Coordinates of C-alpha atoms and ligand atoms in Angstrom, one line a residue:
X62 CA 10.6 -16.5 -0.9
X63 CA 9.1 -16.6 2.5
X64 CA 10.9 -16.3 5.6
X65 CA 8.3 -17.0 7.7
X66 CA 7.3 -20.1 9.6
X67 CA 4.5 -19.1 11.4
X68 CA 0.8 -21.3 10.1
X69 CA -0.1 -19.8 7.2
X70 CA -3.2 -19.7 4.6
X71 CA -2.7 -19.8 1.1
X72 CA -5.1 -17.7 -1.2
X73 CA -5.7 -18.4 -4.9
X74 CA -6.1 -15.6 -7.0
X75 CA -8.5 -15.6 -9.4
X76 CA -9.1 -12.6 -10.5
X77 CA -11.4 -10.6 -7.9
X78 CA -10.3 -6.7 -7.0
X79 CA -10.9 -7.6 -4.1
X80 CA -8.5 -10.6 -3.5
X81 CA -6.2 -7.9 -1.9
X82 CA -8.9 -7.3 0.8
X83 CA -9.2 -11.2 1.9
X84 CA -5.2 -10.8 3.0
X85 CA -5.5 -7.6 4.8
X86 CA -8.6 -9.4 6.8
X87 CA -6.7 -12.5 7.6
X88 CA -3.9 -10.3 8.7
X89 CA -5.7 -8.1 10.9
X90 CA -7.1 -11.4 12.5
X91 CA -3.0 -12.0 13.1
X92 CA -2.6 -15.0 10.5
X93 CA -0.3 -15.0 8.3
X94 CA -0.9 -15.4 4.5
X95 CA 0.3 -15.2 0.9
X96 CA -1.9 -14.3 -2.2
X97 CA -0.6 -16.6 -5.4
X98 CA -2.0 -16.7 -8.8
X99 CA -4.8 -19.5 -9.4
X100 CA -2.4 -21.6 -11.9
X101 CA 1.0 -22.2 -9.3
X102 CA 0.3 -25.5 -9.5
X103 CA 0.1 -28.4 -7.2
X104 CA 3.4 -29.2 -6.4
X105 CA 3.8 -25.2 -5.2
X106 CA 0.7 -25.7 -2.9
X107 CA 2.1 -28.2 -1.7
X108 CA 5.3 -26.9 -1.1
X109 CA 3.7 -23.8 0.7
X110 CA 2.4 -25.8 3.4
X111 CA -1.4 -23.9 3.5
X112 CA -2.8 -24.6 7.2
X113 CA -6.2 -23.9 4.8
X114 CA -6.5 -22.3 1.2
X115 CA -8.8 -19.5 0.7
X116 CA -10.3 -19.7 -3.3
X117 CA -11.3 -16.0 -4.3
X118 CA -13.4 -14.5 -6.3
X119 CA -13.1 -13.3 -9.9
X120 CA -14.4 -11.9 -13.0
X121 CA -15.2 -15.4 -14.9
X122 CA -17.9 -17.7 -15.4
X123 CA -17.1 -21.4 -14.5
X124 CA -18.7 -22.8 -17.3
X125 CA -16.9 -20.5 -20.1
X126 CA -14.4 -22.6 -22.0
X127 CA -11.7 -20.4 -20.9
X128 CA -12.5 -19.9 -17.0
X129 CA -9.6 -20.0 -14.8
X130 CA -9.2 -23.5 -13.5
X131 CA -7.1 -25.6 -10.8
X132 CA -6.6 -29.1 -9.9
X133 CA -9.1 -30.6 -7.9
X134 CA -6.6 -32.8 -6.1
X135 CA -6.7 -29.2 -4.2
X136 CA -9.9 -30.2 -2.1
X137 CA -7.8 -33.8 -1.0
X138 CA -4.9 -32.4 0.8
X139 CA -6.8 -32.5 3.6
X140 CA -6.4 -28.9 4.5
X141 CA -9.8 -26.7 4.6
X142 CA -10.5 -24.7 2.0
X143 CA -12.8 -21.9 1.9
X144 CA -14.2 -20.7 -1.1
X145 CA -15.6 -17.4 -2.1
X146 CA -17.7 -16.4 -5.0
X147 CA -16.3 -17.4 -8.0
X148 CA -13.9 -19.3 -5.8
X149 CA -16.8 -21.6 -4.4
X150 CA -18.6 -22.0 -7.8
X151 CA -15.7 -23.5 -8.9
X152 CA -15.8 -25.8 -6.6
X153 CA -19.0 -27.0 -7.1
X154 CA -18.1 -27.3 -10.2
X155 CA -15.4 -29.2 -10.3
X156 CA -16.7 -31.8 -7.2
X157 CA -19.9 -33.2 -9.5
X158 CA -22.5 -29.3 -8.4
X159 CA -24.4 -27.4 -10.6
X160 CA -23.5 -24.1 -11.4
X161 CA -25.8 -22.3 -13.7
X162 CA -26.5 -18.3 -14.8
X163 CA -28.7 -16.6 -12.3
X164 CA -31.5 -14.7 -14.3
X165 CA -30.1 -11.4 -13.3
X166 CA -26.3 -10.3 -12.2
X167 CA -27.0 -10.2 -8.3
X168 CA -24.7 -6.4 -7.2
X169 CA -24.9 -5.0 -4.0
X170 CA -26.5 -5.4 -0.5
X171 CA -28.5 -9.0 0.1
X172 CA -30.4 -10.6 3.1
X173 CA -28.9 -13.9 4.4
X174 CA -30.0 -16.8 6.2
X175 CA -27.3 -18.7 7.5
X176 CA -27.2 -22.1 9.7
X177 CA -25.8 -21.4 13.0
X178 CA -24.5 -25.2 13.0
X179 CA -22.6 -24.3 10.0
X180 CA -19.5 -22.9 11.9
X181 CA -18.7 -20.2 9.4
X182 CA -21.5 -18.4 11.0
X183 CA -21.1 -19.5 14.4
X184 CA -22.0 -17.0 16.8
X185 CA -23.8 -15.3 14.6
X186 CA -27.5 -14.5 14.4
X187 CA -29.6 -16.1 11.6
X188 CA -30.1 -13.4 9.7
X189 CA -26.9 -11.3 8.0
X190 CA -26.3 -8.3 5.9
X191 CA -24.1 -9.6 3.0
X192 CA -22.4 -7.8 -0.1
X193 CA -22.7 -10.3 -3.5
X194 CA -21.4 -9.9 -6.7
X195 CA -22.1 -12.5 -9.2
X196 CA -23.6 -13.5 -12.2
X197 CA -23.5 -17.6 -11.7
X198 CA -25.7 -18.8 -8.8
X199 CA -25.2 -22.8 -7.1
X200 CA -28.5 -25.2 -8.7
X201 CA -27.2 -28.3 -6.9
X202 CA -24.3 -28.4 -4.2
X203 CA -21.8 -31.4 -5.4
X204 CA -22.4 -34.5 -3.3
X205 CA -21.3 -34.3 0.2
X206 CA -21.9 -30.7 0.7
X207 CA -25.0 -29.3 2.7
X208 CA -26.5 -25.9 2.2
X209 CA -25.8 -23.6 5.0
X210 CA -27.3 -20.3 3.8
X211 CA -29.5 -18.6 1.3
X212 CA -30.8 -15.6 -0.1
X213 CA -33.9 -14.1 -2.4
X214 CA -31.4 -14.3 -5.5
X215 CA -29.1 -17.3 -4.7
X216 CA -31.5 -19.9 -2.9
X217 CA -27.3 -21.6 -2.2
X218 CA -25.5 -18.9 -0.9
X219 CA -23.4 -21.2 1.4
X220 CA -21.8 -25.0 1.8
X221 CA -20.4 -26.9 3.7
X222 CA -18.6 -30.2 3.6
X223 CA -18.6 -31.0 7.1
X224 CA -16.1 -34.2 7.6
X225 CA -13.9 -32.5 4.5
X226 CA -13.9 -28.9 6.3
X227 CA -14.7 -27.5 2.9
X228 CA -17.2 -24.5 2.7
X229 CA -17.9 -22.2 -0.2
X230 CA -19.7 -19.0 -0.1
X231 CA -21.5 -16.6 -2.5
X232 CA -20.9 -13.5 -1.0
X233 CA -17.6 -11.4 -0.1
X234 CA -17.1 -11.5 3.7
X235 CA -13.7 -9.2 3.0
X236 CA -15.2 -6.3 2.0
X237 CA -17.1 -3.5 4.5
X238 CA -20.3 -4.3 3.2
X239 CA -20.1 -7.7 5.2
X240 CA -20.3 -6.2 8.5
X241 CA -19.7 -9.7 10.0
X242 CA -17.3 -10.6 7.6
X243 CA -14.0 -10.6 9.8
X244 CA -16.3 -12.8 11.8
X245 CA -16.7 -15.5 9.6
X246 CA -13.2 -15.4 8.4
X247 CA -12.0 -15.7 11.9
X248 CA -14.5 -19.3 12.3
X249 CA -12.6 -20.0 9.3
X250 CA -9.1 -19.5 10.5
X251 CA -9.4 -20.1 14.3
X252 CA -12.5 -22.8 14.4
X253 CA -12.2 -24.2 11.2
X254 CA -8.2 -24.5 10.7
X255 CA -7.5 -24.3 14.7
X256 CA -5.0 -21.1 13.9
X257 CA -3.4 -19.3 17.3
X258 CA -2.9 -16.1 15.8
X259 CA 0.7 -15.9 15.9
X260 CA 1.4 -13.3 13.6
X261 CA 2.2 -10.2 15.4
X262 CA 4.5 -7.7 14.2
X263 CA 7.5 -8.5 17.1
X264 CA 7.4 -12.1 15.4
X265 CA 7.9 -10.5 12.3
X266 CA 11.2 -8.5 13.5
X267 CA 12.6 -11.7 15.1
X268 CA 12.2 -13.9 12.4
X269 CA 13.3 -10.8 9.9
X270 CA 16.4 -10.5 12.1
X271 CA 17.8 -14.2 11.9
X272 CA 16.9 -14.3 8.7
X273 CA 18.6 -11.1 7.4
X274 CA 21.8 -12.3 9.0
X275 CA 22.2 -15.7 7.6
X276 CA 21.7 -14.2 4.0
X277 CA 24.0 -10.9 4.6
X278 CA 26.9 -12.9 6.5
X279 CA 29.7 -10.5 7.2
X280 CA 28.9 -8.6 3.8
X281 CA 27.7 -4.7 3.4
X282 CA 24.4 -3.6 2.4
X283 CA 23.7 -0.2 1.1
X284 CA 20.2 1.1 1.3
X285 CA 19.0 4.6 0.0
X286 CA 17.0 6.7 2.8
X287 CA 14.5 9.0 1.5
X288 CA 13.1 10.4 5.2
X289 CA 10.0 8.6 4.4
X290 CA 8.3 5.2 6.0
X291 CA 9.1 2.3 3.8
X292 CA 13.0 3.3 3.3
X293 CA 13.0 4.1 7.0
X294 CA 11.7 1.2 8.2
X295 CA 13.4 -0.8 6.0
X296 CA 16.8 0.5 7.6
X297 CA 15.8 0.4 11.0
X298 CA 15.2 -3.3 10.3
X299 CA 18.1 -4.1 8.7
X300 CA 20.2 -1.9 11.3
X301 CA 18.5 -4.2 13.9
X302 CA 20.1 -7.3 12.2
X303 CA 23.5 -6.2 11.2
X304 CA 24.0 -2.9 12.9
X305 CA 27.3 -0.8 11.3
X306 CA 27.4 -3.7 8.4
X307 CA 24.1 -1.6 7.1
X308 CA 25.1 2.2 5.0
X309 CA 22.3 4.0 4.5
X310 CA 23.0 6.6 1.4
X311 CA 20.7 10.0 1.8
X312 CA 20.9 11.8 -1.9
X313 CA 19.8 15.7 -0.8
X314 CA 18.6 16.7 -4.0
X315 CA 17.6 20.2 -2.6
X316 CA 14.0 19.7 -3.3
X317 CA 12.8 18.6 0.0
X318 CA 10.6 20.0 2.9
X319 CA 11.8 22.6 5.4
X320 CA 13.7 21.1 8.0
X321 CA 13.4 17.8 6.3
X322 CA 17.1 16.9 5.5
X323 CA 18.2 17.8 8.6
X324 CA 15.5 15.7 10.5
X325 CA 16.3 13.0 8.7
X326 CA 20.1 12.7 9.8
X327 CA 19.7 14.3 13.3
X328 CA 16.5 10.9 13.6
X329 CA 18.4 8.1 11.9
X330 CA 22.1 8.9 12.4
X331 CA 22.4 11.1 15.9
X332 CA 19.1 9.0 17.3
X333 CA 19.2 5.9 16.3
X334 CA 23.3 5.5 15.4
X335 CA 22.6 4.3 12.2
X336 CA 25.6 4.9 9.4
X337 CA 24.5 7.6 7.1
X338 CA 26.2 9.5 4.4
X339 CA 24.2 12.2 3.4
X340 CA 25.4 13.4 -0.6
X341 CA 24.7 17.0 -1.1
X342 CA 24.0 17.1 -4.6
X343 CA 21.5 19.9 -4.1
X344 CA 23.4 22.2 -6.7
X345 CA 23.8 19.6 -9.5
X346 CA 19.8 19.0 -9.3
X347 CA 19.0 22.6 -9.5
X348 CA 21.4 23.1 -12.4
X349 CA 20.0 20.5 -14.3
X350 CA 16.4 21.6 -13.6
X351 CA 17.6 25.1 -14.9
X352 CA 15.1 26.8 -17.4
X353 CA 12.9 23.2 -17.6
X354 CA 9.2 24.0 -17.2
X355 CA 7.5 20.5 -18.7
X356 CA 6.7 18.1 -15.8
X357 CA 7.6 14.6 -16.8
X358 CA 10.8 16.4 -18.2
X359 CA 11.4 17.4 -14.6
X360 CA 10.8 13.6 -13.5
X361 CA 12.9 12.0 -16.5
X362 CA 16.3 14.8 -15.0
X363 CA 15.4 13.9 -10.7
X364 CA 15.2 9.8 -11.8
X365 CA 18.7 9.7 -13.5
X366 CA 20.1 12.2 -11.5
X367 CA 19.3 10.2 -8.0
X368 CA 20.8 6.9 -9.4
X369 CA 24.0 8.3 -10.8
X370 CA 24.7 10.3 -7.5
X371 CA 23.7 6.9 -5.7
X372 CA 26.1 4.5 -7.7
X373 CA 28.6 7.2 -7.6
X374 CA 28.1 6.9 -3.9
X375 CA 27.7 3.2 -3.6
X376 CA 31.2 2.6 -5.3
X377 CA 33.4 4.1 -2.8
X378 CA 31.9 1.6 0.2
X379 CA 33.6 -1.7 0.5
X380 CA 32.5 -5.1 0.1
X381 CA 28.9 -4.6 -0.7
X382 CA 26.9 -7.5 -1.9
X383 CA 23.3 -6.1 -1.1
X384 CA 21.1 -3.3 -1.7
X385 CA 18.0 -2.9 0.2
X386 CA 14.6 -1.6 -0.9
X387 CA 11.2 -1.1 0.6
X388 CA 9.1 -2.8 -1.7
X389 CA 5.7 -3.4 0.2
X390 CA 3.4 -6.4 -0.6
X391 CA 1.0 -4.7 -3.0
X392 CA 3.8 -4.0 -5.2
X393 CA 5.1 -7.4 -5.3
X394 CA 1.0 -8.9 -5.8
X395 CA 0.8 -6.7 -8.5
X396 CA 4.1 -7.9 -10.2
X397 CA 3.3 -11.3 -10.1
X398 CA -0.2 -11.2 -11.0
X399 CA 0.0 -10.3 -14.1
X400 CA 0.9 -14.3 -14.5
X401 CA -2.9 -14.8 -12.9
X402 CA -5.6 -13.1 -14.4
X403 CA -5.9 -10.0 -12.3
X404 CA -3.7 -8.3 -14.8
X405 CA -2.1 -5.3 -13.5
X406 CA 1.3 -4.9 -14.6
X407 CA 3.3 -2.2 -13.0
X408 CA 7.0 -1.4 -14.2
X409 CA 9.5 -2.3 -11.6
X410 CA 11.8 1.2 -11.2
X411 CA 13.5 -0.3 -8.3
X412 CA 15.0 -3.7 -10.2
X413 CA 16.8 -1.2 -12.3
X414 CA 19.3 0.1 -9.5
X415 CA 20.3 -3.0 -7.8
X416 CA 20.7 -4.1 -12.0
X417 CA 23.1 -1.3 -12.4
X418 CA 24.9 -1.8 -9.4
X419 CA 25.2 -5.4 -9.8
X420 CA 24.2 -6.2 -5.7
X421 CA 20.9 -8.5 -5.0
X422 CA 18.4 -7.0 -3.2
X423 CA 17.1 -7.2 0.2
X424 CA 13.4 -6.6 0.6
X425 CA 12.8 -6.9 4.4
X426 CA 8.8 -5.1 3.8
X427 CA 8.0 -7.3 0.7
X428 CA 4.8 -9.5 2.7
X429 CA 3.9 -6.5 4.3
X430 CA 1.2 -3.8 3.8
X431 CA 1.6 -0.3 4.1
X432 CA -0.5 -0.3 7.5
X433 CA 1.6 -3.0 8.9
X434 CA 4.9 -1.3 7.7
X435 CA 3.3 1.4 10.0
X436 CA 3.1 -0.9 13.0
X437 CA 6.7 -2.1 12.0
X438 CA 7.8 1.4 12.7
X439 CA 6.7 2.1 15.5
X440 CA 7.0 -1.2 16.9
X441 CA 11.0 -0.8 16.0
X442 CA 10.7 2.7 18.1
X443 CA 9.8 5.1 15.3
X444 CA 8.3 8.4 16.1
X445 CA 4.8 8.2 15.7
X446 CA 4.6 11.8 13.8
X447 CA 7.4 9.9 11.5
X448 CA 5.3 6.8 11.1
X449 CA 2.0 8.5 9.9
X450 CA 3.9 11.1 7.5
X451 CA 2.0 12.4 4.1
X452 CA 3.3 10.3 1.1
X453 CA 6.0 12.9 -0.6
X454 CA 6.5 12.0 -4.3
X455 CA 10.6 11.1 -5.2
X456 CA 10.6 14.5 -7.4
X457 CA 9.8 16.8 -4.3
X458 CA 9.3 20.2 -4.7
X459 CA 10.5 20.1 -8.0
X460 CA 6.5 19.4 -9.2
X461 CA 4.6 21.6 -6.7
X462 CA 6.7 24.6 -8.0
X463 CA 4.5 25.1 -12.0
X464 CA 7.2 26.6 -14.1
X465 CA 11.2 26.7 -13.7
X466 CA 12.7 25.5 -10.6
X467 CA 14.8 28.1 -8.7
X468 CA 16.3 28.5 -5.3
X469 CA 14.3 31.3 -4.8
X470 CA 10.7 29.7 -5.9
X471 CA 11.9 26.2 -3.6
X472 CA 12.2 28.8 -0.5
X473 CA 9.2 30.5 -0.6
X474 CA 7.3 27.3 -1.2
X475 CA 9.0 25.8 1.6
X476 CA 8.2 28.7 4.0
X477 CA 4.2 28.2 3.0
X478 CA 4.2 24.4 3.1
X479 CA 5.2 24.5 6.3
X480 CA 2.7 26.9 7.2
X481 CA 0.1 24.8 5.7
X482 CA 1.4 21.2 7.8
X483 CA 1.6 23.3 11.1
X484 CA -2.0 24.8 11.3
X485 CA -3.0 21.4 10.3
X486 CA -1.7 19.8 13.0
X487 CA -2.2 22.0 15.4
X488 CA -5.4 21.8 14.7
X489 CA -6.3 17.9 14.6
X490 CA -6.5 17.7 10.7
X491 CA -3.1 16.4 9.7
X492 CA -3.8 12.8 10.2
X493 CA -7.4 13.8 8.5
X494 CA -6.4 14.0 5.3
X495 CA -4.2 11.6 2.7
X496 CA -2.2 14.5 1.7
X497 CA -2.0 18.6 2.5
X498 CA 0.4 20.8 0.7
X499 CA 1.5 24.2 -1.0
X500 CA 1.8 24.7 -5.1
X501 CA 3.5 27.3 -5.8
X502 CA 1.8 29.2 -9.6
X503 CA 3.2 30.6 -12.4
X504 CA 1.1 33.3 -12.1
X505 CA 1.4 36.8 -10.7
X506 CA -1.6 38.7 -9.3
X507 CA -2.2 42.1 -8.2
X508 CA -3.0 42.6 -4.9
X509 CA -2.7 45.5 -2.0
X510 CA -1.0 45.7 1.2
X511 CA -1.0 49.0 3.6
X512 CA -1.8 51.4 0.8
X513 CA 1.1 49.8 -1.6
X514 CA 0.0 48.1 -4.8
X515 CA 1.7 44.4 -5.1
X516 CA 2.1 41.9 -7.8
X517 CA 3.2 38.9 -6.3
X518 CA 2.7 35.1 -6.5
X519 CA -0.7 32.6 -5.8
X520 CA -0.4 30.2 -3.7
X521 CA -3.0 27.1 -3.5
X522 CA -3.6 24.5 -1.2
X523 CA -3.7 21.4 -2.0
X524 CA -5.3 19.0 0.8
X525 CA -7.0 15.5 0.0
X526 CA -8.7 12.8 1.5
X527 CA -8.1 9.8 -0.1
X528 CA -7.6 5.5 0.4
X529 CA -4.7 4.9 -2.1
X530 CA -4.3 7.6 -4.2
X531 CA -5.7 6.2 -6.8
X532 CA -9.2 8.3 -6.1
X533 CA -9.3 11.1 -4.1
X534 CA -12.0 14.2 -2.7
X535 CA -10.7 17.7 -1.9
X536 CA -11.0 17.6 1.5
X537 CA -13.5 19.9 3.6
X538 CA -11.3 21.4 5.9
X539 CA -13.2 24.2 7.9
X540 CA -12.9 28.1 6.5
X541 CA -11.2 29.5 9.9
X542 CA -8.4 26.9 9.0
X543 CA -7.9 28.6 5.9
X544 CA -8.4 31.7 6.6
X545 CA -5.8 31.0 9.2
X546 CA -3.4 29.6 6.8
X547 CA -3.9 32.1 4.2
X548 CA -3.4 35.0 6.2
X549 CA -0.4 33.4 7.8
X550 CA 1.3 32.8 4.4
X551 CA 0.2 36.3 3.1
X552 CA 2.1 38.0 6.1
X553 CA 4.9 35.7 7.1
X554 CA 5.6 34.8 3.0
X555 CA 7.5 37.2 1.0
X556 CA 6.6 36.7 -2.3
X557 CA 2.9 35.6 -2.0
X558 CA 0.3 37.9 -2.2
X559 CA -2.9 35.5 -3.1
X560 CA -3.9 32.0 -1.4
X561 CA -6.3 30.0 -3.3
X562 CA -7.8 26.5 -2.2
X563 CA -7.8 23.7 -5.1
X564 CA -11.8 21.8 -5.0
X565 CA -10.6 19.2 -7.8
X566 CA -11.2 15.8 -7.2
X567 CA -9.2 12.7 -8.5
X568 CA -10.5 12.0 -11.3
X569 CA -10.3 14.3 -13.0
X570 CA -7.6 15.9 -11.3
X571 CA -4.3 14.2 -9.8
X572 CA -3.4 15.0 -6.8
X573 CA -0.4 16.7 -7.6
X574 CA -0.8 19.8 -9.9
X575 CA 2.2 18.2 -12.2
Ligands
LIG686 P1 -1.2 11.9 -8.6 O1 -0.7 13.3 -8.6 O2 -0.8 11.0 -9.7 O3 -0.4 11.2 -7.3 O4 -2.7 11.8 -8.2 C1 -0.8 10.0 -6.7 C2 0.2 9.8 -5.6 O5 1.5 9.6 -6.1 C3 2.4 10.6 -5.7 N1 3.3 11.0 -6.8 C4 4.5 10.6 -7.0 N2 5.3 9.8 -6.2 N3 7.1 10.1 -7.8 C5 6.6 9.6 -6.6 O6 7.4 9.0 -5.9 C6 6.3 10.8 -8.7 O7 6.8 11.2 -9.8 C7 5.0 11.1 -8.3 N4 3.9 11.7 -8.8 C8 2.9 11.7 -7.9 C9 1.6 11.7 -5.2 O8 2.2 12.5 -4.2 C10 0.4 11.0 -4.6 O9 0.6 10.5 -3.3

């Protein structure tokens, strides 16, 4: 479902890790744009309206019996079409070229001579750093097409149908390699398809707000708020369209931050008069993480635990017929891919609460990225220190304390947490790293303070730099900073004796120690 009627470009998936990238370029460049698997079909394409369809790359070979394939009426809709790598071997291809193996797999850095009169590279000087990877390389452009660029390896790097407005290109303009990249995307979209750049994140809100009130009518929604950015900015959204008809439900589960459970209702519910009822269920979570130790045994209790309290919760409001989530794009590209061949299949925990509870979902963040979820914020008036929080994992504390879960373990980990975020922000570092916190060990260590002997707990500090989470350095932070933060725990912590700093990357660590 789209709500949006702003021009749009349609990209074809076929495959390429980086298809991801082309969308966040063409949204940074302020068009709007949807990533669909290769095989939607005409009638869809149609359907979608494209004001130009971007072909990406992908893993396959055009001329392997099995290679991804789509209709060529695709090229006579009379919309222009870009295609890149794989995307514009296929297209050769398919309109009468010649695609054949190059003698080597071309990876990495290349030298490009492009035509200025070709108006991808309008503007741009003749010669171009460019990143390839391929294996296939374009013998003979299909009849029609000109060749607008070259390079040592791929003597057709770049075509161009001129009357048609089709180009294809060998190289990846999305990624940072291309450092003109954006710039030839942005011919694409603003010279080539004559795009104005409408999408901005206030056309977002107003078309989000219509739209949310013609679906939600004078029915309740109920949306979960966790304290951190997507649930957040999914109910300031939400409250924007429908005001009191929006209950947010806030689970305290006891494993949070310090100060975090009452930030979150004296920001959403004193601040922004948004309807909150916050469940203290802090008790029930610690008693059923009594004497548990095993980590994902810790995460099988929290799950459960969340959505009974929640449904418990949810049943006593009247006349709800939605629940809200803040699923973000990536989720959603990674859910439906799996039907195109980038095959990354992720389970869907969310589906399984609006399930239970029987209510459809709202998804107001579903096109969105996490940086423009950002934007969203602060564009809807969030506080910038709210926008740019550290992800916190749904299991809290619960997995930075090794060992049994107590009240006692939880405060003394909170007090040296918060120890850690403060000299990290007051010293410029905080927005630095991905993620900076305190685990608390199972260990005990001897140590001495005055003249006494101790035998308290260690302490390490956790602090990554990182793009996704899915890779991840230690970060560098400089000694006085944790010399600071060490000493600081050591003598305003009872209870911890020894600071330690983790120097694992991810892999082969996780950036969580459970
Ligand atoms: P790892 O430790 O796997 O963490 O390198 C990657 C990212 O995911 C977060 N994380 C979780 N988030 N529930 C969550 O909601 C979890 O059980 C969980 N485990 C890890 C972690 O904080 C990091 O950002």
């Amino acid at each position: 479902m789209n709500v949006i009627s702003h021009e749009k470009i349609l990209i074809l998936d076929f495959g390429s890790q980086y298809t991801q990238l082309i969308a966040r370029r063409i949204r940074e460049a302020h068009v709007y744009c949807e990533i669909h698997p290769f095989n939607i079909g005409m009638q869809a394409i149609r359907n979608f309206k494209p004001d130009g369809i971007i072909l990406s790359g992908g893993p396959s070979y055009v001329t392997e019996p099995d290679a991804p394939m789509i209709d060529r009426a695709v090229f006579d809709l009379g919309v222009p079409v870009l295609g890149i790598c794989y995307g514009m071997q296929l297209m050769v291809h398919l309109l009468g070229g010649e695609v054949g193996r190059a003698h080597s797999r071309e990876y990495g850095y290349a030298k490009l001579s492009a035509k200025a009169d070709c108006s991808l590279f309008a503007g741009l000087s003749e010669e171009q750093d460019v990143w390839m990877s391929h294996g296939d390389r374009i013998e003979k452009a299909p009849e029609g097409f000109t060749p607008m660029a070259s390079t040592d390896n791929a003597p057709v790097a770049g075509i161009q149908h001129a009357a048609k407005q089709i180009f294809g290109i060998q190289f990846h303009p999305e990624v940072a390699h291309t450092p003109n990249g954006p710039a030839m995307l942005e011919n694409f979209l603003f010279s080539v398809c004559k795009l104005t750049a409408d999408w901005t994140m206030r056309s977002f809100i107003e078309s989000s707000i219509e739209s949310i009130r013609k679906r939600v009518g004078d029915a309740n929604v109920i949306c979960g708020l966790s304290g951190g950015v997507d649930s957040s900015v999914t109910a300031m959204l939400i409250h924007s369209a429908i005001g009191d008809q929006l209950t947010c439900i806030f689970v305290y589960n006891g494993l949070l931050r310090q100060n975090e459970a009452s930030a979150v209702m004296s920001n959403y519910a004193d601040h922004f008069n948004i309807k909150i009822i916050k469940v203290d269920a802090a008790n029930l979570f610690l008693s059923k993480l009594k004497g548990i130790t095993d980590p994902q045994q810790k995460r099988k209790i929290i799950g459960p635990a969340f959505v009974d309290v929640f449904i418990a919760e949810t049943k006593k409001i009247k006349n709800v017929k939605f629940l809200a989530q803040g699923t973000l794009y990536p989720d959603v590209i990674e859910s439906v891919s799996h039907k195109g061949p980038s095959a990354v299949i992720k389970t869907h925990h969310n589906l399984e609460l609006g399930e239970l509870l029987h209510l459809d979902l709202i998804e107001p963040l579903r096109e969105l990225f996490k940086d423009e979820v950002r934007a969203l914020g602060e564009e809807l008036g969030l506080a910038k220190e709210l926008v740019w929080r550290h992800p916190f994992p749904g299991p809290g504390l619960a997995i930075r304390i090794l060992g049994e879960v107590t009240e006692d373990r939880l405060s003394i980990l909170r007090k040296a947490d918060a120890i850690i975020l403060d000299e990290l922000k007051k010293n410029g570092w905080y927005d630095k790293v991905w993620q900076a916190f305190g685990v608390l060990l199972p260990v005990k260590s001897v140590g001495v303070m005055g003249d006494e002997r101790t035998y308290e707990n260690v302490l390490a500090i956790r602090a990554v730099e990182s793009r996704d989470a899915m890779t991840a350095d230690w970060a560098k932070l400089p000694y006085d900073i944790i010399a600071k933060i060490s000493s600081r725990i050591i003598s305003e912590t009872r209870g911890i004796n020894r600071v330690v700093y983790d120097v694992t990357s991810k892999p082969p660590g996780t950036i969580e120690w459970e």
